[in-house]
Amino acid sequence: MKSAVTEWLIKEGLLGDAEFYSVDQWKARREDYLTDSLLILVIDGSTLHTMLNFGGDHEEFDDLVESFGFYYELGNHWNMGFYAIDEYSFRPSQGSYSEKLRDPRWQRKASRVKALAGHQCQDCGATSRLEAHHCYYTAMREGYEPWEYPLSAFRALCRQCHESRAQIEIRMRSYMATLSQSDMERLREGLDHAFYFYEKGAVLSFLEKLGPHDRHVEQAMMLLRAGLREE
């Protein structure tokens, strides 16, 4: 869970100065709260502190923690302790991947993904035979179960889109092989920034229309300006 939460905080830009402490490390600080917890996260100086203390949306954070069999409680406003959910089985699940997808914990996660998508395919809008698709998997050494991912790692897809998207994602990962780590980070940050100010379709049309001549640039800019979001 520690690795998954850390990666989620980094991805969401919430990490800041957040830091994990073991119970022994926490007790050595002579803190008054959370000494009965299994793990402590100090969130002072992170945006997560603001989210949890001043009414931000922490649904995905709560769901991620729960997916590993834990819940959390705030000690002071600047720290939280993680506790095991009563009667939760931490024994590694056995069997094939398809058998894991029959696990009640996966069924709950998949149902939540579909509900958040409004019970529509997020690629084509269809409403029949929806499935929860993992948009990525962690390294095998992490050993995450299918349900131990943040909600943003999934898309609700119809059967047809689920099958076709897998091939498109392979081509996308193959394209990433042409980019350095720095290139990928810059591309991700650039697209995220552009999508904030402009409609996604306008940004993609802009990129498609760019060419070596001034007329290509002018046409591309017209498409981009038409997609400027209203403030």
PDB file of C-alpha atoms in Angstrom:
ATOM      1  CA  MET A   1       0.000   0.000   0.000  1.00  0.00           C
ATOM      2  CA  LYS A   2       2.815   2.394   0.856  1.00  0.00           C
ATOM      3  CA  SER A   3       4.211   2.230  -2.694  1.00  0.00           C
ATOM      4  CA  ALA A   4       0.783   2.581  -4.291  1.00  0.00           C
ATOM      5  CA  VAL A   5      -0.180   5.591  -2.164  1.00  0.00           C
ATOM      6  CA  THR A   6       3.176   7.272  -2.794  1.00  0.00           C
ATOM      7  CA  GLU A   7       2.855   6.827  -6.556  1.00  0.00           C
ATOM      8  CA  TRP A   8      -0.719   8.142  -6.464  1.00  0.00           C
ATOM      9  CA  LEU A   9       0.362  11.237  -4.522  1.00  0.00           C
ATOM     10  CA  ILE A  10       3.131  11.890  -7.057  1.00  0.00           C
ATOM     11  CA  LYS A  11       0.773  11.381 -10.011  1.00  0.00           C
ATOM     12  CA  GLU A  12      -1.790  13.759  -8.539  1.00  0.00           C
ATOM     13  CA  GLY A  13       0.826  16.368  -7.596  1.00  0.00           C
ATOM     14  CA  LEU A  14      -0.062  16.002  -3.907  1.00  0.00           C
ATOM     15  CA  LEU A  15       3.123  14.561  -2.420  1.00  0.00           C
ATOM     16  CA  GLY A  16       4.847  17.738  -1.289  1.00  0.00           C
ATOM     17  CA  ASP A  17       6.706  16.979   1.947  1.00  0.00           C
ATOM     18  CA  ALA A  18       4.504  13.986   2.859  1.00  0.00           C
ATOM     19  CA  GLU A  19       6.498  11.238   4.555  1.00  0.00           C
ATOM     20  CA  PHE A  20       5.747   7.751   5.903  1.00  0.00           C
ATOM     21  CA  TYR A  21       6.837   6.582   9.349  1.00  0.00           C
ATOM     22  CA  SER A  22       6.867   3.088  10.795  1.00  0.00           C
ATOM     23  CA  VAL A  23       5.235   2.679  14.199  1.00  0.00           C
ATOM     24  CA  ASP A  24       8.655   2.348  15.851  1.00  0.00           C
ATOM     25  CA  GLN A  25       9.875   5.541  14.189  1.00  0.00           C
ATOM     26  CA  TRP A  26       6.679   7.304  15.263  1.00  0.00           C
ATOM     27  CA  LYS A  27       6.960   6.182  18.871  1.00  0.00           C
ATOM     28  CA  ALA A  28      10.589   7.338  18.909  1.00  0.00           C
ATOM     29  CA  ARG A  29       9.276  10.841  18.173  1.00  0.00           C
ATOM     30  CA  ARG A  30       7.192  10.592  21.377  1.00  0.00           C
ATOM     31  CA  GLU A  31       4.027  11.528  19.534  1.00  0.00           C
ATOM     32  CA  ASP A  32       0.719  11.365  21.445  1.00  0.00           C
ATOM     33  CA  TYR A  33      -1.560  10.134  18.677  1.00  0.00           C
ATOM     34  CA  LEU A  34      -1.734   7.136  16.299  1.00  0.00           C
ATOM     35  CA  THR A  35       0.657   4.976  18.335  1.00  0.00           C
ATOM     36  CA  ASP A  36      -1.737   2.035  17.850  1.00  0.00           C
ATOM     37  CA  SER A  37      -1.716   2.317  14.039  1.00  0.00           C
ATOM     38  CA  LEU A  38       0.262   0.159  11.602  1.00  0.00           C
ATOM     39  CA  LEU A  39       1.764   2.978   9.532  1.00  0.00           C
ATOM     40  CA  ILE A  40       1.768   6.765   9.770  1.00  0.00           C
ATOM     41  CA  LEU A  41       1.809   9.387   7.047  1.00  0.00           C
ATOM     42  CA  VAL A  42       2.826  12.955   7.900  1.00  0.00           C
ATOM     43  CA  ILE A  43       1.067  15.260   5.446  1.00  0.00           C
ATOM     44  CA  ASP A  44       2.112  18.695   6.674  1.00  0.00           C
ATOM     45  CA  GLY A  45       3.375  20.635   3.661  1.00  0.00           C
ATOM     46  CA  SER A  46       1.499  18.504   1.125  1.00  0.00           C
ATOM     47  CA  THR A  47      -1.660  19.355  -0.804  1.00  0.00           C
ATOM     48  CA  LEU A  48      -3.203  16.213   0.674  1.00  0.00           C
ATOM     49  CA  HIS A  49      -3.271  18.100   3.984  1.00  0.00           C
ATOM     50  CA  THR A  50      -5.539  20.732   2.439  1.00  0.00           C
ATOM     51  CA  MET A  51      -7.704  18.103   0.738  1.00  0.00           C
ATOM     52  CA  LEU A  52      -8.376  16.163   3.936  1.00  0.00           C
ATOM     53  CA  ASN A  53      -8.761  19.099   6.298  1.00  0.00           C
ATOM     54  CA  PHE A  54     -10.644  21.644   4.204  1.00  0.00           C
ATOM     55  CA  GLY A  55     -13.187  19.688   2.217  1.00  0.00           C
ATOM     56  CA  GLY A  56     -11.392  18.508  -0.936  1.00  0.00           C
ATOM     57  CA  ASP A  57     -12.437  15.465  -2.944  1.00  0.00           C
ATOM     58  CA  HIS A  58     -10.580  12.495  -1.457  1.00  0.00           C
ATOM     59  CA  GLU A  59     -12.836   9.714  -2.758  1.00  0.00           C
ATOM     60  CA  GLU A  60     -10.092   8.160  -4.874  1.00  0.00           C
ATOM     61  CA  PHE A  61      -7.589   8.275  -2.021  1.00  0.00           C
ATOM     62  CA  ASP A  62     -10.079   6.595   0.324  1.00  0.00           C
ATOM     63  CA  ASP A  63     -10.853   3.916  -2.250  1.00  0.00           C
ATOM     64  CA  LEU A  64      -7.166   3.188  -2.907  1.00  0.00           C
ATOM     65  CA  VAL A  65      -6.386   2.740   0.788  1.00  0.00           C
ATOM     66  CA  GLU A  66      -9.447   0.527   1.241  1.00  0.00           C
ATOM     67  CA  SER A  67      -8.495  -1.623  -1.753  1.00  0.00           C
ATOM     68  CA  PHE A  68      -5.431  -2.797   0.226  1.00  0.00           C
ATOM     69  CA  GLY A  69      -7.543  -3.637   3.277  1.00  0.00           C
ATOM     70  CA  PHE A  70      -6.917  -0.492   5.321  1.00  0.00           C
ATOM     71  CA  TYR A  71      -8.666   2.618   6.548  1.00  0.00           C
ATOM     72  CA  TYR A  72      -7.105   5.764   7.986  1.00  0.00           C
ATOM     73  CA  GLU A  73      -7.749   8.206  10.791  1.00  0.00           C
ATOM     74  CA  LEU A  74      -6.356  11.684  11.272  1.00  0.00           C
ATOM     75  CA  GLY A  75      -4.365  12.118  14.467  1.00  0.00           C
ATOM     76  CA  ASN A  76      -3.587  15.808  14.303  1.00  0.00           C
ATOM     77  CA  HIS A  77      -4.534  17.742  11.200  1.00  0.00           C
ATOM     78  CA  TRP A  78      -1.028  17.053   9.863  1.00  0.00           C
ATOM     79  CA  ASN A  79      -0.777  13.277  10.235  1.00  0.00           C
ATOM     80  CA  MET A  80      -2.797  10.120   9.672  1.00  0.00           C
ATOM     81  CA  GLY A  81      -2.564   6.523  10.804  1.00  0.00           C
ATOM     82  CA  PHE A  82      -3.495   3.457   8.797  1.00  0.00           C
ATOM     83  CA  TYR A  83      -5.381   0.550  10.367  1.00  0.00           C
ATOM     84  CA  ALA A  84      -6.393  -2.878   9.095  1.00  0.00           C
ATOM     85  CA  ILE A  85     -10.054  -3.347   8.228  1.00  0.00           C
ATOM     86  CA  ASP A  86     -11.607  -5.895  10.599  1.00  0.00           C
ATOM     87  CA  GLU A  87     -11.834  -9.413   9.157  1.00  0.00           C
ATOM     88  CA  TYR A  88     -10.008  -8.431   5.966  1.00  0.00           C
ATOM     89  CA  SER A  89      -7.958 -11.314   4.562  1.00  0.00           C
ATOM     90  CA  PHE A  90      -4.404 -10.260   3.693  1.00  0.00           C
ATOM     91  CA  ARG A  91      -3.518 -13.708   2.398  1.00  0.00           C
ATOM     92  CA  PRO A  92      -2.366 -13.461  -1.245  1.00  0.00           C
ATOM     93  CA  SER A  93      -5.125 -14.571  -3.595  1.00  0.00           C
ATOM     94  CA  GLN A  94      -4.550 -17.817  -5.421  1.00  0.00           C
ATOM     95  CA  GLY A  95      -5.461 -19.036  -8.873  1.00  0.00           C
ATOM     96  CA  SER A  96      -5.379 -17.626 -12.376  1.00  0.00           C
ATOM     97  CA  TYR A  97      -6.039 -14.028 -13.336  1.00  0.00           C
ATOM     98  CA  SER A  98      -9.552 -14.915 -14.515  1.00  0.00           C
ATOM     99  CA  GLU A  99     -10.219 -16.479 -11.106  1.00  0.00           C
ATOM    100  CA  LYS A 100      -9.034 -13.298  -9.386  1.00  0.00           C
ATOM    101  CA  LEU A 101     -11.622 -11.374 -11.409  1.00  0.00           C
ATOM    102  CA  ARG A 102     -14.313 -13.400  -9.657  1.00  0.00           C
ATOM    103  CA  ASP A 103     -13.064 -12.195  -6.277  1.00  0.00           C
ATOM    104  CA  PRO A 104     -15.648 -10.020  -4.456  1.00  0.00           C
ATOM    105  CA  ARG A 105     -12.986  -7.324  -4.010  1.00  0.00           C
ATOM    106  CA  TRP A 106     -12.590  -7.053  -7.791  1.00  0.00           C
ATOM    107  CA  GLN A 107     -16.343  -7.113  -8.307  1.00  0.00           C
ATOM    108  CA  ARG A 108     -16.711  -4.146  -5.942  1.00  0.00           C
ATOM    109  CA  LYS A 109     -13.941  -2.211  -7.711  1.00  0.00           C
ATOM    110  CA  ALA A 110     -15.331  -2.929 -11.180  1.00  0.00           C
ATOM    111  CA  SER A 111     -18.834  -1.896 -10.111  1.00  0.00           C
ATOM    112  CA  ARG A 112     -17.494   1.386  -8.781  1.00  0.00           C
ATOM    113  CA  VAL A 113     -15.593   2.086 -12.017  1.00  0.00           C
ATOM    114  CA  LYS A 114     -18.765   1.550 -14.046  1.00  0.00           C
ATOM    115  CA  ALA A 115     -20.866   3.674 -11.697  1.00  0.00           C
ATOM    116  CA  LEU A 116     -18.399   6.584 -11.878  1.00  0.00           C
ATOM    117  CA  ALA A 117     -18.600   6.360 -15.680  1.00  0.00           C
ATOM    118  CA  GLY A 118     -22.381   6.710 -15.526  1.00  0.00           C
ATOM    119  CA  HIS A 119     -22.739   3.110 -16.738  1.00  0.00           C
ATOM    120  CA  GLN A 120     -21.580   4.120 -20.206  1.00  0.00           C
ATOM    121  CA  CYS A 121     -18.561   3.072 -22.235  1.00  0.00           C
ATOM    122  CA  GLN A 122     -16.023   5.860 -21.829  1.00  0.00           C
ATOM    123  CA  ASP A 123     -14.773   5.345 -25.383  1.00  0.00           C
ATOM    124  CA  CYS A 124     -17.979   5.017 -27.439  1.00  0.00           C
ATOM    125  CA  GLY A 125     -20.897   5.672 -25.076  1.00  0.00           C
ATOM    126  CA  ALA A 126     -22.462   2.200 -25.293  1.00  0.00           C
ATOM    127  CA  THR A 127     -24.351   0.996 -22.221  1.00  0.00           C
ATOM    128  CA  SER A 128     -24.347  -2.788 -22.634  1.00  0.00           C
ATOM    129  CA  ARG A 129     -21.902  -5.389 -21.245  1.00  0.00           C
ATOM    130  CA  LEU A 130     -19.548  -2.922 -19.606  1.00  0.00           C
ATOM    131  CA  GLU A 131     -16.174  -4.078 -18.277  1.00  0.00           C
ATOM    132  CA  ALA A 132     -13.546  -2.356 -16.115  1.00  0.00           C
ATOM    133  CA  HIS A 133     -10.318  -2.031 -18.078  1.00  0.00           C
ATOM    134  CA  HIS A 134      -6.889  -1.573 -16.465  1.00  0.00           C
ATOM    135  CA  CYS A 135      -5.157   1.196 -18.424  1.00  0.00           C
ATOM    136  CA  TYR A 136      -1.848   0.101 -16.917  1.00  0.00           C
ATOM    137  CA  TYR A 137      -0.338  -2.539 -14.665  1.00  0.00           C
ATOM    138  CA  THR A 138       2.477  -2.065 -12.183  1.00  0.00           C
ATOM    139  CA  ALA A 139       5.740  -3.984 -12.383  1.00  0.00           C
ATOM    140  CA  MET A 140       5.381  -7.663 -11.491  1.00  0.00           C
ATOM    141  CA  ARG A 141       7.681  -7.197  -8.472  1.00  0.00           C
ATOM    142  CA  GLU A 142       5.009  -4.984  -6.880  1.00  0.00           C
ATOM    143  CA  GLY A 143       2.560  -7.868  -6.987  1.00  0.00           C
ATOM    144  CA  TYR A 144      -0.612  -5.757  -6.922  1.00  0.00           C
ATOM    145  CA  GLU A 145      -3.932  -7.554  -7.104  1.00  0.00           C
ATOM    146  CA  PRO A 146      -6.351  -6.431  -9.869  1.00  0.00           C
ATOM    147  CA  TRP A 147      -8.356  -4.338  -7.394  1.00  0.00           C
ATOM    148  CA  GLU A 148      -5.322  -2.635  -5.809  1.00  0.00           C
ATOM    149  CA  TYR A 149      -5.233   0.304  -8.231  1.00  0.00           C
ATOM    150  CA  PRO A 150      -6.621   3.852  -8.027  1.00  0.00           C
ATOM    151  CA  LEU A 151      -9.918   4.511  -9.760  1.00  0.00           C
ATOM    152  CA  SER A 152      -8.118   6.707 -12.306  1.00  0.00           C
ATOM    153  CA  ALA A 153      -6.235   3.618 -13.520  1.00  0.00           C
ATOM    154  CA  PHE A 154      -9.438   2.259 -15.078  1.00  0.00           C
ATOM    155  CA  ARG A 155     -11.856   2.965 -17.889  1.00  0.00           C
ATOM    156  CA  ALA A 156     -15.346   1.496 -18.169  1.00  0.00           C
ATOM    157  CA  LEU A 157     -15.527  -0.032 -21.648  1.00  0.00           C
ATOM    158  CA  CYS A 158     -17.963  -2.098 -23.667  1.00  0.00           C
ATOM    159  CA  ARG A 159     -16.705  -5.488 -24.802  1.00  0.00           C
ATOM    160  CA  GLN A 160     -15.833  -4.271 -28.319  1.00  0.00           C
ATOM    161  CA  CYS A 161     -13.875  -1.229 -27.102  1.00  0.00           C
ATOM    162  CA  HIS A 162     -12.151  -3.323 -24.434  1.00  0.00           C
ATOM    163  CA  GLU A 163     -10.815  -5.668 -27.099  1.00  0.00           C
ATOM    164  CA  SER A 164      -9.795  -2.978 -29.599  1.00  0.00           C
ATOM    165  CA  ARG A 165      -8.265  -0.634 -27.013  1.00  0.00           C
ATOM    166  CA  ALA A 166      -5.716  -3.252 -26.005  1.00  0.00           C
ATOM    167  CA  GLN A 167      -4.148  -3.110 -29.465  1.00  0.00           C
ATOM    168  CA  ILE A 168      -4.121   0.692 -29.519  1.00  0.00           C
ATOM    169  CA  GLU A 169      -2.441   0.805 -26.104  1.00  0.00           C
ATOM    170  CA  ILE A 170       0.251  -1.577 -27.380  1.00  0.00           C
ATOM    171  CA  ARG A 171       0.952   0.818 -30.249  1.00  0.00           C
ATOM    172  CA  MET A 172       1.030   3.734 -27.808  1.00  0.00           C
ATOM    173  CA  ARG A 173       3.539   1.962 -25.565  1.00  0.00           C
ATOM    174  CA  SER A 174       5.593   1.114 -28.635  1.00  0.00           C
ATOM    175  CA  TYR A 175       5.642   4.806 -29.533  1.00  0.00           C
ATOM    176  CA  MET A 176       6.837   5.654 -26.016  1.00  0.00           C
ATOM    177  CA  ALA A 177       9.901   3.520 -26.726  1.00  0.00           C
ATOM    178  CA  THR A 178      11.044   6.359 -29.005  1.00  0.00           C
ATOM    179  CA  LEU A 179      10.931   8.849 -26.105  1.00  0.00           C
ATOM    180  CA  SER A 180      13.271   9.390 -23.200  1.00  0.00           C
ATOM    181  CA  GLN A 181      11.951   9.604 -19.642  1.00  0.00           C
ATOM    182  CA  SER A 182      12.303  13.366 -19.817  1.00  0.00           C
ATOM    183  CA  ASP A 183      10.414  13.448 -23.129  1.00  0.00           C
ATOM    184  CA  MET A 184       7.534  11.474 -21.634  1.00  0.00           C
ATOM    185  CA  GLU A 185       7.283  13.704 -18.581  1.00  0.00           C
ATOM    186  CA  ARG A 186       7.334  16.858 -20.708  1.00  0.00           C
ATOM    187  CA  LEU A 187       4.720  15.414 -23.062  1.00  0.00           C
ATOM    188  CA  ARG A 188       2.445  14.397 -20.194  1.00  0.00           C
ATOM    189  CA  GLU A 189       2.767  17.764 -18.462  1.00  0.00           C
ATOM    190  CA  GLY A 190       2.323  19.647 -21.747  1.00  0.00           C
ATOM    191  CA  LEU A 191      -0.836  17.764 -22.693  1.00  0.00           C
ATOM    192  CA  ASP A 192      -2.259  18.130 -19.193  1.00  0.00           C
ATOM    193  CA  HIS A 193      -1.622  21.872 -19.346  1.00  0.00           C
ATOM    194  CA  ALA A 194      -3.127  22.180 -22.838  1.00  0.00           C
ATOM    195  CA  PHE A 195      -6.220  20.138 -21.947  1.00  0.00           C
ATOM    196  CA  TYR A 196      -6.839  22.445 -19.002  1.00  0.00           C
ATOM    197  CA  PHE A 197      -7.131  25.539 -21.209  1.00  0.00           C
ATOM    198  CA  TYR A 198      -8.439  23.991 -24.445  1.00  0.00           C
ATOM    199  CA  GLU A 199     -10.953  21.319 -25.388  1.00  0.00           C
ATOM    200  CA  LYS A 200      -9.226  17.989 -25.821  1.00  0.00           C
ATOM    201  CA  GLY A 201     -10.462  17.604 -29.392  1.00  0.00           C
ATOM    202  CA  ALA A 202      -9.089  21.020 -30.320  1.00  0.00           C
ATOM    203  CA  VAL A 203      -5.635  20.183 -28.937  1.00  0.00           C
ATOM    204  CA  LEU A 204      -5.515  16.893 -30.835  1.00  0.00           C
ATOM    205  CA  SER A 205      -6.727  18.538 -34.053  1.00  0.00           C
ATOM    206  CA  PHE A 206      -4.035  21.189 -33.622  1.00  0.00           C
ATOM    207  CA  LEU A 207      -1.351  18.512 -33.409  1.00  0.00           C
ATOM    208  CA  GLU A 208      -2.767  16.628 -36.402  1.00  0.00           C
ATOM    209  CA  LYS A 209      -2.808  19.730 -38.611  1.00  0.00           C
ATOM    210  CA  LEU A 210       0.685  21.019 -37.813  1.00  0.00           C
ATOM    211  CA  GLY A 211       2.933  20.949 -40.855  1.00  0.00           C
ATOM    212  CA  PRO A 212       6.056  22.505 -42.366  1.00  0.00           C
ATOM    213  CA  HIS A 213       4.326  25.490 -43.991  1.00  0.00           C
ATOM    214  CA  ASP A 214       2.803  28.654 -42.587  1.00  0.00           C
ATOM    215  CA  ARG A 215      -0.650  27.690 -43.842  1.00  0.00           C
ATOM    216  CA  HIS A 216      -0.480  24.465 -41.827  1.00  0.00           C
ATOM    217  CA  VAL A 217       0.413  26.382 -38.690  1.00  0.00           C
ATOM    218  CA  GLU A 218      -2.340  28.946 -39.307  1.00  0.00           C
ATOM    219  CA  GLN A 219      -4.960  26.230 -39.831  1.00  0.00           C
ATOM    220  CA  ALA A 220      -3.801  24.423 -36.723  1.00  0.00           C
ATOM    221  CA  MET A 221      -3.941  27.597 -34.633  1.00  0.00           C
ATOM    222  CA  MET A 222      -7.475  28.347 -35.831  1.00  0.00           C
ATOM    223  CA  LEU A 223      -8.605  24.928 -34.640  1.00  0.00           C
ATOM    224  CA  LEU A 224      -6.868  25.394 -31.299  1.00  0.00           C
ATOM    225  CA  ARG A 225      -8.300  28.877 -30.664  1.00  0.00           C
ATOM    226  CA  ALA A 226     -11.792  27.584 -31.423  1.00  0.00           C
ATOM    227  CA  GLY A 227     -11.412  25.155 -28.537  1.00  0.00           C
ATOM    228  CA  LEU A 228     -10.400  27.672 -25.863  1.00  0.00           C
ATOM    229  CA  ARG A 229     -12.329  26.894 -22.685  1.00  0.00           C
ATOM    230  CA  GLU A 230     -14.377  29.666 -21.168  1.00  0.00           C
ATOM    231  CA  GLU A 231     -13.081  30.844 -17.814  1.00  0.00           C
TER     232      GLU A 231
END
